[in-house]
C-alpha positions as a LaTeX table, in Angstrom:
\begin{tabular}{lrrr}
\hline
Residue & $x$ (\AA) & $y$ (\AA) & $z$ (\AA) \\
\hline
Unk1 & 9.38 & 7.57 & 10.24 \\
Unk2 & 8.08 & 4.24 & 10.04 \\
Unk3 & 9.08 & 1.45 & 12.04 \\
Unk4 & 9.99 & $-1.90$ & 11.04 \\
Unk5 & 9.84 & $-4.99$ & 12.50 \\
Unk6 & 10.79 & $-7.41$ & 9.69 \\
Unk7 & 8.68 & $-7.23$ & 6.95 \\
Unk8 & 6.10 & $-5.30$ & 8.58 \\
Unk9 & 5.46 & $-1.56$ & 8.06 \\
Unk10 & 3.51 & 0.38 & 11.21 \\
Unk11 & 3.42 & 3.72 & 11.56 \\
Unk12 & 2.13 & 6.77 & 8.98 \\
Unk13 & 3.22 & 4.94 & 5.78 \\
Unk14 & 0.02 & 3.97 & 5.50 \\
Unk15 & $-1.89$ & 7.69 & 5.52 \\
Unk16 & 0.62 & 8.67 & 3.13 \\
Unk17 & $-0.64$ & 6.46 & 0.59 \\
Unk18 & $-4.22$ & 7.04 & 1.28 \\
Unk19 & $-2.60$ & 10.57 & 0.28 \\
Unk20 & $-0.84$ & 9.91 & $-2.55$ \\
Unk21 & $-3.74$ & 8.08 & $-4.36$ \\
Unk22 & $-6.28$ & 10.71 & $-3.28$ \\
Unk23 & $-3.79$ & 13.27 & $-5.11$ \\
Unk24 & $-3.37$ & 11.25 & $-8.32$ \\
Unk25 & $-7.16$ & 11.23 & $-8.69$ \\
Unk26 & $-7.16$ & 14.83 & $-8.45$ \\
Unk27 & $-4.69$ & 15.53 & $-10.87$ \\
Unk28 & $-6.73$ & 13.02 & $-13.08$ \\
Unk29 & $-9.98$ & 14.96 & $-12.21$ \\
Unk30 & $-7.56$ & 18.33 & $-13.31$ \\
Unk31 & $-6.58$ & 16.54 & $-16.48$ \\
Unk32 & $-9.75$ & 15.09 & $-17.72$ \\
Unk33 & $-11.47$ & 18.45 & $-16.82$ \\
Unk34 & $-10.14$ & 19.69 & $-19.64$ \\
Unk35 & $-11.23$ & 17.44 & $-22.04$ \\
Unk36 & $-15.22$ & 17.62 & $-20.58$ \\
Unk37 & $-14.73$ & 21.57 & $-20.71$ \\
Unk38 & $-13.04$ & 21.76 & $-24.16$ \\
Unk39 & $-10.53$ & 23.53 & $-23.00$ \\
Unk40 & $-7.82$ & 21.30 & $-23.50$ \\
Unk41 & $-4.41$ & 21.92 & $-25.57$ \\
Unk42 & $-3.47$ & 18.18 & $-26.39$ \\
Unk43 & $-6.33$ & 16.07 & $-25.82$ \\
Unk44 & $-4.73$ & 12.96 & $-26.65$ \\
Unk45 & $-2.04$ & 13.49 & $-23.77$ \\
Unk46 & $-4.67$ & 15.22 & $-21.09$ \\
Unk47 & $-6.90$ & 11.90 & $-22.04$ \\
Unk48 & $-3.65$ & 9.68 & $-21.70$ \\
Unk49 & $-2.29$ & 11.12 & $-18.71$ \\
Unk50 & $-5.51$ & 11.29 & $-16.74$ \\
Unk51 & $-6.04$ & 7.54 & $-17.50$ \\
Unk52 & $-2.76$ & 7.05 & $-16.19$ \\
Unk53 & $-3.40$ & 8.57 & $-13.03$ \\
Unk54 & $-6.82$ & 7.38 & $-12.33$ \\
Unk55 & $-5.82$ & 3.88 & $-12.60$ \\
Unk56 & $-2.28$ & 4.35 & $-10.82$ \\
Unk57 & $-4.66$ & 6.15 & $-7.74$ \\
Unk58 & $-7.63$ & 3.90 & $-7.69$ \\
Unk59 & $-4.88$ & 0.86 & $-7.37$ \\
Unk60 & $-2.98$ & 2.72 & $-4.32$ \\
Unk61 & $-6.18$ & 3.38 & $-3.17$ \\
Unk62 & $-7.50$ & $-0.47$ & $-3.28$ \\
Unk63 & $-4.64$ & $-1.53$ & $-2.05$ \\
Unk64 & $-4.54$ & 0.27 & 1.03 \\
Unk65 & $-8.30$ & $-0.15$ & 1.46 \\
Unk66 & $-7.46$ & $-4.13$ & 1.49 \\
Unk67 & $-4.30$ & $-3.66$ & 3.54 \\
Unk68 & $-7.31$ & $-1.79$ & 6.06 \\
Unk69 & $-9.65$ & $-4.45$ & 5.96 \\
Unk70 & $-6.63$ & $-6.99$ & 6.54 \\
Unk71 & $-5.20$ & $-5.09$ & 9.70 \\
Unk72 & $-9.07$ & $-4.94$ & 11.37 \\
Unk73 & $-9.30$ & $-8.94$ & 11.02 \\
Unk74 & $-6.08$ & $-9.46$ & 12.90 \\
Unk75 & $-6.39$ & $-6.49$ & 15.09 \\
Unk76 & $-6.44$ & $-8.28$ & 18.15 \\
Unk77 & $-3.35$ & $-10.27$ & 17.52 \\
Unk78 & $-0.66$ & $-7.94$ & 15.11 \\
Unk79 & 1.94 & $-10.78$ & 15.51 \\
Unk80 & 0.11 & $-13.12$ & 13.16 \\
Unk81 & $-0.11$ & $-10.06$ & 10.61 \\
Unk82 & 1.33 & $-11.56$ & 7.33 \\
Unk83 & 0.94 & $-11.23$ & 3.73 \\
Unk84 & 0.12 & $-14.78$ & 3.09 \\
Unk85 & $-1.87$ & $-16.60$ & 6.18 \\
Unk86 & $-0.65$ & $-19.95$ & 5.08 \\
Unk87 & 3.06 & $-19.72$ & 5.58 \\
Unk88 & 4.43 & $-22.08$ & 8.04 \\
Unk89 & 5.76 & $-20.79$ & 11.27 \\
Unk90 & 9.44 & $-20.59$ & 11.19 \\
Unk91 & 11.80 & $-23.06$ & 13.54 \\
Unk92 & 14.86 & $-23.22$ & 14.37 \\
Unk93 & 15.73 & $-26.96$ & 14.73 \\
Unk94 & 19.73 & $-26.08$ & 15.25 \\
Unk95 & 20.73 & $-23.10$ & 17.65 \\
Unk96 & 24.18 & $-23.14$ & 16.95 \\
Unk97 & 23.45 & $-22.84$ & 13.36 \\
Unk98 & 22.88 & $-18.85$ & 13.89 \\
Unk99 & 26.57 & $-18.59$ & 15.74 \\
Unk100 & 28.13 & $-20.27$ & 12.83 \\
Unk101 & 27.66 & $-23.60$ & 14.05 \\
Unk102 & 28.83 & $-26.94$ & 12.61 \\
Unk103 & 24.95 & $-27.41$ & 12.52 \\
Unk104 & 25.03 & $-31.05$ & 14.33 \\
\hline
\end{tabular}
C-alpha cells in the first residue's frame, strides 16, 4: 500500500497510474482498430468509446508525467513537496489551542 503522510501519496500509486493510462490507450487502440480495419459492429460506439478512452488515458498519463517532472525539481528536499508552491507555511501561534485550550 501506499503511505501517507498528510496529503502526500509515496509509494506505487504512482506506477499504477502510469498503468492504468497505458491500458486505456490500448483498449482505445483495440476500439479504434476496428473502425481503420472495417471490421467494426457499431461504429458510432467503437468511435465514441475509443475517444473516451484516449482522452481519459492521455490525461492520467499527463498528469503523472507532470506529477514526475514536479517530484525531480524538489527531489532533494520531499518536505517542501506541495501542490501549490505558494502556500504559506503553517504556525501555530497558540499551543494549547490543539489540547482544547481557552486559546489565550
Amino acid at each position: 500500500m501506499a503511505q501517507r503522510d498528510g496529503n502526500k501519496q509515496r509509494g506505487w500509486v504512482n506506477y499504477f497510474r502510469v498503468l492504468a493510462g497505458g491500458y486505456l490507450l490500448y483498449l482505445a487502440y483495440r476500439l479504434m482498430r476496428g473502425l481503420w480495419d472495417g471490421t467494426a459492429e457499431n461504429i458510432l460506439l467503437n468511435g465514441a468509446a475509443g475517444a473516451v478512452f484516449a482522452a481519459a488515458g492521455a490525461v492520467i498519463l499527463w498528469r503523472e508525467w507532470k506529477a514526475y517532472q514536479y517530484a525531480k525539481a524538489h527531489k532533494d528536499d520531499p518536505d517542501t513537496w506541495t501542490r501549490d508552491d505558494t502556500l504559506p507555511e503553517k504556525t501555530d501561534t497558540d499551543a494549547d489551542a490543539d489540547r482544547g485550550g481557552d486559546g489565550t
